PDB file of N, CA, C and O in Angstrom:
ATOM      1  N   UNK A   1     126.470 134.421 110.891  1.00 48.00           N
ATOM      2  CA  UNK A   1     126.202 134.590 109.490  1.00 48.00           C
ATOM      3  C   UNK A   1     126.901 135.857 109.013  1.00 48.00           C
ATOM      4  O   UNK A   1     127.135 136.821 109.742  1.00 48.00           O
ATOM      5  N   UNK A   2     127.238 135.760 107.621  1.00 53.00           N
ATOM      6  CA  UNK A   2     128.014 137.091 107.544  1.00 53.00           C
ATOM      7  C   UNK A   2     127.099 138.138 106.426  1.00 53.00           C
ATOM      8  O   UNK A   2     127.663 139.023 105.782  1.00 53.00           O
ATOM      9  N   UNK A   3     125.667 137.869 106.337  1.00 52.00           N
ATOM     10  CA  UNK A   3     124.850 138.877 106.207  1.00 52.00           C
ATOM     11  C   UNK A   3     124.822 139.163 104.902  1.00 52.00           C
ATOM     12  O   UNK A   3     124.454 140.278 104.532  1.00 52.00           O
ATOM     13  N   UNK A   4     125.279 138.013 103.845  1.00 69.00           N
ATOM     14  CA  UNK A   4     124.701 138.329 102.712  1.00 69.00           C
ATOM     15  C   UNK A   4     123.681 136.976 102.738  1.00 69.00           C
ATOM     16  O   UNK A   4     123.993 135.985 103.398  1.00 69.00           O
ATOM     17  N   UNK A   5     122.203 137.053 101.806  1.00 76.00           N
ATOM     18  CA  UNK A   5     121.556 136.223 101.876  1.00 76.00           C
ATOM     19  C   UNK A   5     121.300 135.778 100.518  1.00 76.00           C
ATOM     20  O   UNK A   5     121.451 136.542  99.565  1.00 76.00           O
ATOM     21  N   UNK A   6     120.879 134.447 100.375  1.00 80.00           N
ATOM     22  CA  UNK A   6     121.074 133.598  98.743  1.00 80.00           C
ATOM     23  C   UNK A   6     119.634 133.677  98.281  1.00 80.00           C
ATOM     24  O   UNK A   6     118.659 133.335  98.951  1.00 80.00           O
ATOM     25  N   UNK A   7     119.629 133.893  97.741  1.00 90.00           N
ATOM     26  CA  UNK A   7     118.134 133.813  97.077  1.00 90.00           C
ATOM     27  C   UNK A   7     117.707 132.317  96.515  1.00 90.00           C
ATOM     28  O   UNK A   7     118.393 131.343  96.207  1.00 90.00           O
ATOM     29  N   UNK A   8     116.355 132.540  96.513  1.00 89.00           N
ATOM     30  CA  UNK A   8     115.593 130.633  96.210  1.00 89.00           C
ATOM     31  C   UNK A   8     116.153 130.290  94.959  1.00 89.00           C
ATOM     32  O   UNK A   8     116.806 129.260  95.129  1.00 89.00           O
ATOM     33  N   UNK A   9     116.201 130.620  93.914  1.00 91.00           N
ATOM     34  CA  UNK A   9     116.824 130.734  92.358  1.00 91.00           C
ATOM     35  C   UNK A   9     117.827 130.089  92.450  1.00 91.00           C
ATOM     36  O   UNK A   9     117.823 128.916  92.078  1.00 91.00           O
ATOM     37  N   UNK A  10     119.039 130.721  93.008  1.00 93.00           N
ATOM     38  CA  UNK A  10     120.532 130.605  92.950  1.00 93.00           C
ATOM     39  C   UNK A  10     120.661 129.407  94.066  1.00 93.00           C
ATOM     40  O   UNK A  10     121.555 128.601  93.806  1.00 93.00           O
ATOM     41  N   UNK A  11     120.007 129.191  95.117  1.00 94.00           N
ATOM     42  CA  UNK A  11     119.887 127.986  96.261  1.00 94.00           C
ATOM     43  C   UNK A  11     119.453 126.348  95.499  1.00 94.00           C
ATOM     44  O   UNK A  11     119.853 125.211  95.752  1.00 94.00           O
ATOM     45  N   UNK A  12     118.481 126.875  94.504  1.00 94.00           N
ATOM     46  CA  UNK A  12     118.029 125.946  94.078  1.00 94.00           C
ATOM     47  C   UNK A  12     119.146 125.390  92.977  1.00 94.00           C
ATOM     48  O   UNK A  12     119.310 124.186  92.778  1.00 94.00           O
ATOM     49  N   UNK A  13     120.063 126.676  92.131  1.00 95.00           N
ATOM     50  CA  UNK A  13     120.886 125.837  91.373  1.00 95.00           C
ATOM     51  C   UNK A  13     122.053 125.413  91.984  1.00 95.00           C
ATOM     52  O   UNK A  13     123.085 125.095  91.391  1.00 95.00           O
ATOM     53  N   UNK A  14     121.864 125.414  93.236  1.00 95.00           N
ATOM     54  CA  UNK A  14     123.275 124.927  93.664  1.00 95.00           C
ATOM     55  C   UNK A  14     123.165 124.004  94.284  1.00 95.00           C
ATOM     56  O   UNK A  14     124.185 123.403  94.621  1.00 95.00           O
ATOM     57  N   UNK A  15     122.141 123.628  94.597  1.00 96.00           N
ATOM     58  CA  UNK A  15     121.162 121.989  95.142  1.00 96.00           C
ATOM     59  C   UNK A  15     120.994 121.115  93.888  1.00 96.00           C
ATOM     60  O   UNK A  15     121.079 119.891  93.988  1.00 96.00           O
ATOM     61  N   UNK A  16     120.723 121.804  92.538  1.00 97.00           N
ATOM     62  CA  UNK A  16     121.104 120.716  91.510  1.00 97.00           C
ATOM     63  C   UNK A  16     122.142 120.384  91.033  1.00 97.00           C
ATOM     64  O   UNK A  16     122.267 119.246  90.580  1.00 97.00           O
ATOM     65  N   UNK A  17     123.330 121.438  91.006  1.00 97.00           N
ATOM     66  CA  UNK A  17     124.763 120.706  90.645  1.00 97.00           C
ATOM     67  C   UNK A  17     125.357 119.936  91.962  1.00 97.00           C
ATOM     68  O   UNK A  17     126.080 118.959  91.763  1.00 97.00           O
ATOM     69  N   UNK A  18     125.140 120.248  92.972  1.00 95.00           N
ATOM     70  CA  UNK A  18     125.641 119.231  93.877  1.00 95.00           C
ATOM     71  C   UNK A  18     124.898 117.765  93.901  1.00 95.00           C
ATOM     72  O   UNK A  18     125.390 116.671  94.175  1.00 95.00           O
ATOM     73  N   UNK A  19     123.515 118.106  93.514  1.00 92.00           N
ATOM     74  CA  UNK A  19     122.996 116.170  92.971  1.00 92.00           C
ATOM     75  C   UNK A  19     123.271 116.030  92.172  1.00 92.00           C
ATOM     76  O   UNK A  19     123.057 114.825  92.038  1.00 92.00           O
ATOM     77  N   UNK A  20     124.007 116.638  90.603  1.00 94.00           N
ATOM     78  CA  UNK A  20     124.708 116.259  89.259  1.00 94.00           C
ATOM     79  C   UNK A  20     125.886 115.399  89.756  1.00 94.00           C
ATOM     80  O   UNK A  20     126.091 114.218  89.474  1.00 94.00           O
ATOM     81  N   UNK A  21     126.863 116.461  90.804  1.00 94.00           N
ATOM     82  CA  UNK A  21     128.070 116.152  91.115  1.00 94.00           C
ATOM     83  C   UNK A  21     128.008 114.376  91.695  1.00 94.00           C
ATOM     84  O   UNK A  21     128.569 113.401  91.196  1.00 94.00           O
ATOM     85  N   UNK A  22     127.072 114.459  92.959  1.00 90.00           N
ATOM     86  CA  UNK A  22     126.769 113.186  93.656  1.00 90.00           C
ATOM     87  C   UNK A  22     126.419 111.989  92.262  1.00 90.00           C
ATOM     88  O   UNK A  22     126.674 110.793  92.407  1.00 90.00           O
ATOM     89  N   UNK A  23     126.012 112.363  91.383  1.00 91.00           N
ATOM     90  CA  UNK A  23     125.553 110.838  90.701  1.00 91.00           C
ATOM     91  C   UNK A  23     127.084 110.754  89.749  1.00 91.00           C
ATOM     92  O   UNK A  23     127.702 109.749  89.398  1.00 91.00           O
ATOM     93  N   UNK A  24     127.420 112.323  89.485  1.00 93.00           N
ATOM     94  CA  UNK A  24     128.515 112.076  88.566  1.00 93.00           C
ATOM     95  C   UNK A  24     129.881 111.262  89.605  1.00 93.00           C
ATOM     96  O   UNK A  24     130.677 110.475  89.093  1.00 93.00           O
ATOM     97  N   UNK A  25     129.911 111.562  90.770  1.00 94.00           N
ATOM     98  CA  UNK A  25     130.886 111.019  91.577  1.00 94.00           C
ATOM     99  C   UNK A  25     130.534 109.695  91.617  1.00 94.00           C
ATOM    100  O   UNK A  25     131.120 108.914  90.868  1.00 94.00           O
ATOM    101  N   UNK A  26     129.402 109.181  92.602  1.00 94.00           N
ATOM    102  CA  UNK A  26     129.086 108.458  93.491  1.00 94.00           C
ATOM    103  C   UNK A  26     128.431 107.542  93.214  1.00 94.00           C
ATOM    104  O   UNK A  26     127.820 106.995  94.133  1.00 94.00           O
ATOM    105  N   UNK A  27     128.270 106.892  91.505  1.00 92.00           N
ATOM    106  CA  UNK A  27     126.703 106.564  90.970  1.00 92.00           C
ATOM    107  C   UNK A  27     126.996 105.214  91.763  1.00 92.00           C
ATOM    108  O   UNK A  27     125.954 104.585  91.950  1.00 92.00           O
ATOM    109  N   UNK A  28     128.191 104.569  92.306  1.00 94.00           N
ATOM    110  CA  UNK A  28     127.934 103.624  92.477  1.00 94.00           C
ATOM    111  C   UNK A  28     126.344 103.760  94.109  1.00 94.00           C
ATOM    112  O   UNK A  28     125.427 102.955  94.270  1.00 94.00           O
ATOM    113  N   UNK A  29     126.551 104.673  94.717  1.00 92.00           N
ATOM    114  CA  UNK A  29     125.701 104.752  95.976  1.00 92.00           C
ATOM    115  C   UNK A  29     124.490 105.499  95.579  1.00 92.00           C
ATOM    116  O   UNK A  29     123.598 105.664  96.411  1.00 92.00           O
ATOM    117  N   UNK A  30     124.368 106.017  94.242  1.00 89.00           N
ATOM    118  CA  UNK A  30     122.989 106.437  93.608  1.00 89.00           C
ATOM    119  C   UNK A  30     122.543 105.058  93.494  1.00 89.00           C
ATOM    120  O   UNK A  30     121.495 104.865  94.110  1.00 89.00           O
ATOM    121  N   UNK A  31     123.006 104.055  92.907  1.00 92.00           N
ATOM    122  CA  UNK A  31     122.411 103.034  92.396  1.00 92.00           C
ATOM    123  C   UNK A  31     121.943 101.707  93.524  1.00 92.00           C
ATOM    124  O   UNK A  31     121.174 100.762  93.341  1.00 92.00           O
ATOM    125  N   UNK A  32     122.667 102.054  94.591  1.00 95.00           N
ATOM    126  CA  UNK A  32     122.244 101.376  95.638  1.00 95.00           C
ATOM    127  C   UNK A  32     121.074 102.192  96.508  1.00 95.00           C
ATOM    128  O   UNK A  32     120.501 101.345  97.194  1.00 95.00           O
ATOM    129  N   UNK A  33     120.752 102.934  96.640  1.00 93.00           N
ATOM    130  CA  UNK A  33     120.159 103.741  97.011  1.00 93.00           C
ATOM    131  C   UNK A  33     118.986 103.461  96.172  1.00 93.00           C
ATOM    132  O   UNK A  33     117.885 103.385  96.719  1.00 93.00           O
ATOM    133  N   UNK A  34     119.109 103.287  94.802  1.00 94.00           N
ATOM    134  CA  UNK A  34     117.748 103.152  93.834  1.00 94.00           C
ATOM    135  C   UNK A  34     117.325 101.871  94.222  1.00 94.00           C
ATOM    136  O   UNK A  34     116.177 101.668  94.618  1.00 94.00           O
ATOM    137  N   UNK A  35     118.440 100.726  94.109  1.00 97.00           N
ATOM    138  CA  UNK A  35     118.287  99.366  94.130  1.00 97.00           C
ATOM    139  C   UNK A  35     117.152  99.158  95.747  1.00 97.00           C
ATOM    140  O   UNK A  35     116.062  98.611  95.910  1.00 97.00           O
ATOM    141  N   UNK A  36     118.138  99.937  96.732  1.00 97.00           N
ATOM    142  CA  UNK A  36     117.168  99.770  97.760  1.00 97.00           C
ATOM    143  C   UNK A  36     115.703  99.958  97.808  1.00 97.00           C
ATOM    144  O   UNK A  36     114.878  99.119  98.170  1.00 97.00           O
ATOM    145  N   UNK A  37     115.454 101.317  97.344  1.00 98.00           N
ATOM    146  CA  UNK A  37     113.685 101.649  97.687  1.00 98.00           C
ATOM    147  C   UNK A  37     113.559 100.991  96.559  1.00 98.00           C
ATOM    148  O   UNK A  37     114.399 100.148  96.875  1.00 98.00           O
ATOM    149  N   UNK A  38     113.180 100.604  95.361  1.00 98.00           N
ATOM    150  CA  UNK A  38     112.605  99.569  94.046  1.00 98.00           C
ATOM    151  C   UNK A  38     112.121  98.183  95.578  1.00 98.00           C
ATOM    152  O   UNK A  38     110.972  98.044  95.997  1.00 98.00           O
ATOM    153  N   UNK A  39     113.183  97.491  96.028  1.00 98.00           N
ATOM    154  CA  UNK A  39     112.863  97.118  96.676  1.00 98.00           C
ATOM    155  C   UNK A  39     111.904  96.849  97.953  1.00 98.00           C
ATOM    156  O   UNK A  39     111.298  95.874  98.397  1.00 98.00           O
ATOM    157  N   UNK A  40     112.104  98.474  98.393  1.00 98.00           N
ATOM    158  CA  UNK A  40     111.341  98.511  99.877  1.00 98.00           C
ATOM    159  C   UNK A  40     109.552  98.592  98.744  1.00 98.00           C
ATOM    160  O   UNK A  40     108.603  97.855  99.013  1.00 98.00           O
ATOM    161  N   UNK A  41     109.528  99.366  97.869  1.00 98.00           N
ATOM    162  CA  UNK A  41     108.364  99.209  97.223  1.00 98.00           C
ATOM    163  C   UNK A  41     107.550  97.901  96.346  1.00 98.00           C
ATOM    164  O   UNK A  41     106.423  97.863  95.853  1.00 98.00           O
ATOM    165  N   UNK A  42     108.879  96.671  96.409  1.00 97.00           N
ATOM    166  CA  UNK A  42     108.017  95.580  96.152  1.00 97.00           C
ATOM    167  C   UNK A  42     107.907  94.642  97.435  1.00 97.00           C
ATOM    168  O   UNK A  42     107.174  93.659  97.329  1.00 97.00           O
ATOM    169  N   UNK A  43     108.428  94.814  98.378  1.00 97.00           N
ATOM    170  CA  UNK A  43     107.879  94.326  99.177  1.00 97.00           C
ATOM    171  C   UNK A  43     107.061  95.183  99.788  1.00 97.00           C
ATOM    172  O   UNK A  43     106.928  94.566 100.845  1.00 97.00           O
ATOM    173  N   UNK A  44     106.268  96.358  99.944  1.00 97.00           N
ATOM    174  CA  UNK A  44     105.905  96.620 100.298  1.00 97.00           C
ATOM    175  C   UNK A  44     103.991  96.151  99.585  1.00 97.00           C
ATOM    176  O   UNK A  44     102.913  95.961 100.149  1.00 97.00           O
ATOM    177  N   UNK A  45     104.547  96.135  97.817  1.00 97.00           N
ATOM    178  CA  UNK A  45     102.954  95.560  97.209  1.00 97.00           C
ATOM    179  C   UNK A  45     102.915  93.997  97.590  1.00 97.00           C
ATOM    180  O   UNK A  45     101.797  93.518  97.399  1.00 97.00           O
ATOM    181  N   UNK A  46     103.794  93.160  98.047  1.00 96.00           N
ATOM    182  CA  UNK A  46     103.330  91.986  98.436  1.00 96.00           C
ATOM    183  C   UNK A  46     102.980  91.907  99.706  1.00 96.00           C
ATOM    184  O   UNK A  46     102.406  90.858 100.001  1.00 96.00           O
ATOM    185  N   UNK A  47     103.129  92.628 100.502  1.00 96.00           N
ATOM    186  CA  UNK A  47     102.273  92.936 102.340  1.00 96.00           C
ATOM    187  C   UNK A  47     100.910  92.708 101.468  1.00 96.00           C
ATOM    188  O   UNK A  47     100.220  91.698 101.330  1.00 96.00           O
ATOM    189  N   UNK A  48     100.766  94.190 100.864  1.00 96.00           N
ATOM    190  CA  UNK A  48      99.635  94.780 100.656  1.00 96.00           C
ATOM    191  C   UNK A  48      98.821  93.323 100.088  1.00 96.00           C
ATOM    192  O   UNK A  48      98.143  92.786 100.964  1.00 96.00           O
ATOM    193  N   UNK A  49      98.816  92.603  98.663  1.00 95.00           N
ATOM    194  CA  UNK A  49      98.125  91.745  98.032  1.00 95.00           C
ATOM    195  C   UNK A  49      98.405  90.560  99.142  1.00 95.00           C
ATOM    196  O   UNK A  49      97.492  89.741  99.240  1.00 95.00           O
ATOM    197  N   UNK A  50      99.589  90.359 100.018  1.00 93.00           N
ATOM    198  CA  UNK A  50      99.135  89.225 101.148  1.00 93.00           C
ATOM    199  C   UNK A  50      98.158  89.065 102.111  1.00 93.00           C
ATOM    200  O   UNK A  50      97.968  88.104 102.856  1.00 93.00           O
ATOM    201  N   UNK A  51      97.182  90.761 101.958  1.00 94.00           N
ATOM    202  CA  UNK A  51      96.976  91.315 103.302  1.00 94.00           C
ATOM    203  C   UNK A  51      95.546  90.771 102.655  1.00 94.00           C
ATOM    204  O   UNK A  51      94.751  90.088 103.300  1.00 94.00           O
ATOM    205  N   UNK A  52      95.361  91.158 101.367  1.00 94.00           N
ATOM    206  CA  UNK A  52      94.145  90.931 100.674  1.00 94.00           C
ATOM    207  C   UNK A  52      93.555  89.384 100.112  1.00 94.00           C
ATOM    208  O   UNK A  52      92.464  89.319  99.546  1.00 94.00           O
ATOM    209  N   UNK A  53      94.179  88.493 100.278  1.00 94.00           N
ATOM    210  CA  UNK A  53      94.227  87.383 100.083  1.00 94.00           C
ATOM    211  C   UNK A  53      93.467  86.881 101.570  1.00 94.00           C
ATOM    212  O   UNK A  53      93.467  87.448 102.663  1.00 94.00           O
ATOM    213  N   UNK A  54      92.812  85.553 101.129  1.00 94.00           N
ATOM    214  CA  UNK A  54      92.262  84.753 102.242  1.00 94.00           C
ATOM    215  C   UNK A  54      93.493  84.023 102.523  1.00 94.00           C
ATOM    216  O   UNK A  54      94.430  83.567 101.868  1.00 94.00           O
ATOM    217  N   UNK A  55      93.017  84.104 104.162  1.00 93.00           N
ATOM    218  CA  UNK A  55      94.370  83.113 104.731  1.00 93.00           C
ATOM    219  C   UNK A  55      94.035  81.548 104.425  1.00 93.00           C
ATOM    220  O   UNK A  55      92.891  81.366 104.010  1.00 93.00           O
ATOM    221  N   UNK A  56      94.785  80.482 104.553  1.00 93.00           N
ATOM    222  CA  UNK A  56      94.977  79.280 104.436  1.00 93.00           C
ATOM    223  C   UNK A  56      95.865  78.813 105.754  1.00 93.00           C
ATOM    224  O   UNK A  56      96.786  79.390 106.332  1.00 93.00           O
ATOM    225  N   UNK A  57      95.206  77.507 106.008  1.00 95.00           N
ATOM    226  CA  UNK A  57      95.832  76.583 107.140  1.00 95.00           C
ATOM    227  C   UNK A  57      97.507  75.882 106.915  1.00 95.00           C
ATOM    228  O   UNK A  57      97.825  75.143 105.983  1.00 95.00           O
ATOM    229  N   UNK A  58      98.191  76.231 107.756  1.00 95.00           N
ATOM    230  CA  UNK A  58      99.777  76.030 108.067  1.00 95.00           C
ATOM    231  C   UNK A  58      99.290  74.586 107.427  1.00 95.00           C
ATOM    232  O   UNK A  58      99.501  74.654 106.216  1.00 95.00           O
ATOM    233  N   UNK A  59      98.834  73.561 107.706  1.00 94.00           N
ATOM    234  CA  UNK A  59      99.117  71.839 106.796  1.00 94.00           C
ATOM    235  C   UNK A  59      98.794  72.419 105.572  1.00 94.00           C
ATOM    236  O   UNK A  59      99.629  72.508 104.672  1.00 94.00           O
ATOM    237  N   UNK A  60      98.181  72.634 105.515  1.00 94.00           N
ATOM    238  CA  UNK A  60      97.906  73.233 103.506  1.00 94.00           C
ATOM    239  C   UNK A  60      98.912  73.534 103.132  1.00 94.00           C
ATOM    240  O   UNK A  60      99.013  73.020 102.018  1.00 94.00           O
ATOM    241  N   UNK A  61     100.228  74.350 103.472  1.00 92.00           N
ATOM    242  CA  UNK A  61     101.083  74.751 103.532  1.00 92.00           C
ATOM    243  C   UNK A  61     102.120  74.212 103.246  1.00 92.00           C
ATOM    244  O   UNK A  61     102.916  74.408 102.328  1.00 92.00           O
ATOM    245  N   UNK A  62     102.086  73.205 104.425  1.00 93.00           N
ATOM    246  CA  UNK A  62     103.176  72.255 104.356  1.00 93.00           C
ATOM    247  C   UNK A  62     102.977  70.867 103.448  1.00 93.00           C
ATOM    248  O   UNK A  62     103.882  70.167 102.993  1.00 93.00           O
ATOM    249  N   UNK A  63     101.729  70.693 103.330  1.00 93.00           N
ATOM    250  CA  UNK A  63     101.223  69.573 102.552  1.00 93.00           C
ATOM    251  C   UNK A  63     101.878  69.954 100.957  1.00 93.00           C
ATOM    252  O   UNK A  63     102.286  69.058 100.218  1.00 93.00           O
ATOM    253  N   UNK A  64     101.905  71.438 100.562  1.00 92.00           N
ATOM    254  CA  UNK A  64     102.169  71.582  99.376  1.00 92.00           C
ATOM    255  C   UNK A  64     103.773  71.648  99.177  1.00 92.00           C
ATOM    256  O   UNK A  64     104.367  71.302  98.156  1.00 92.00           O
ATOM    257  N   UNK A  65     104.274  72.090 100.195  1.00 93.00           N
ATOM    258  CA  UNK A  65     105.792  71.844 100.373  1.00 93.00           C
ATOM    259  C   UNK A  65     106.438  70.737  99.772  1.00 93.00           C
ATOM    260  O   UNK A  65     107.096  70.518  98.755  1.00 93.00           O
ATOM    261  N   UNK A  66     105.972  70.043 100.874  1.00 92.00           N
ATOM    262  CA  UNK A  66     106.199  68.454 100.698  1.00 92.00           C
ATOM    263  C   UNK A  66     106.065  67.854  99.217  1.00 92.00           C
ATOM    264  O   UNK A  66     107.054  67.291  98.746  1.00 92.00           O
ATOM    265  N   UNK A  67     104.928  67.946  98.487  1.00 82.00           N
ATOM    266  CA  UNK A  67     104.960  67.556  97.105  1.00 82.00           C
ATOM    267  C   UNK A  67     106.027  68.122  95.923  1.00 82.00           C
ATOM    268  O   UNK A  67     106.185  67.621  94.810  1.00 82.00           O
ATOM    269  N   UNK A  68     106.732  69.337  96.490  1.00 61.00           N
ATOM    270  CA  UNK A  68     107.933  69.887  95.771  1.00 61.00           C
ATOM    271  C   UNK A  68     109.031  68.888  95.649  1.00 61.00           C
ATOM    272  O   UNK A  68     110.081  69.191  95.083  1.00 61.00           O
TER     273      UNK A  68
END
């Protein structure tokens, strides 16, 4: 290290223009990145309300298939 040290202030604004820079560069991989977790968070509420639901029998299942 060469013994000068950054202070939290000045660390912190240089952690926000480099995420300005990243969306101003890169939005295409901001937006995949968004697209992804939106995702991981709706499948994650259909675990959850599948988890809460009464189960039903595999022919029930397929019985309703079939009428499609």
């Amino acid at each position: 290290m060469d013994g000068r040290a950054i202070d939290d202030q000045r660390l912190k604004e240089l952690v926000k223009a480099a995420v300005v820079e990243l969306i101003e560069e890169r939005r295409d991989l901001v937006l995949d990145l968004l697209e992804e977790a939106l995702e991981d968070v709706g499948l994650a509420r259909a675990i959850e309300e599948g988890a809460a639901t009464p189960l039903v029998r595999r022919a029930e299942v397929l019985q309703l298939l079939d009428r499609k």
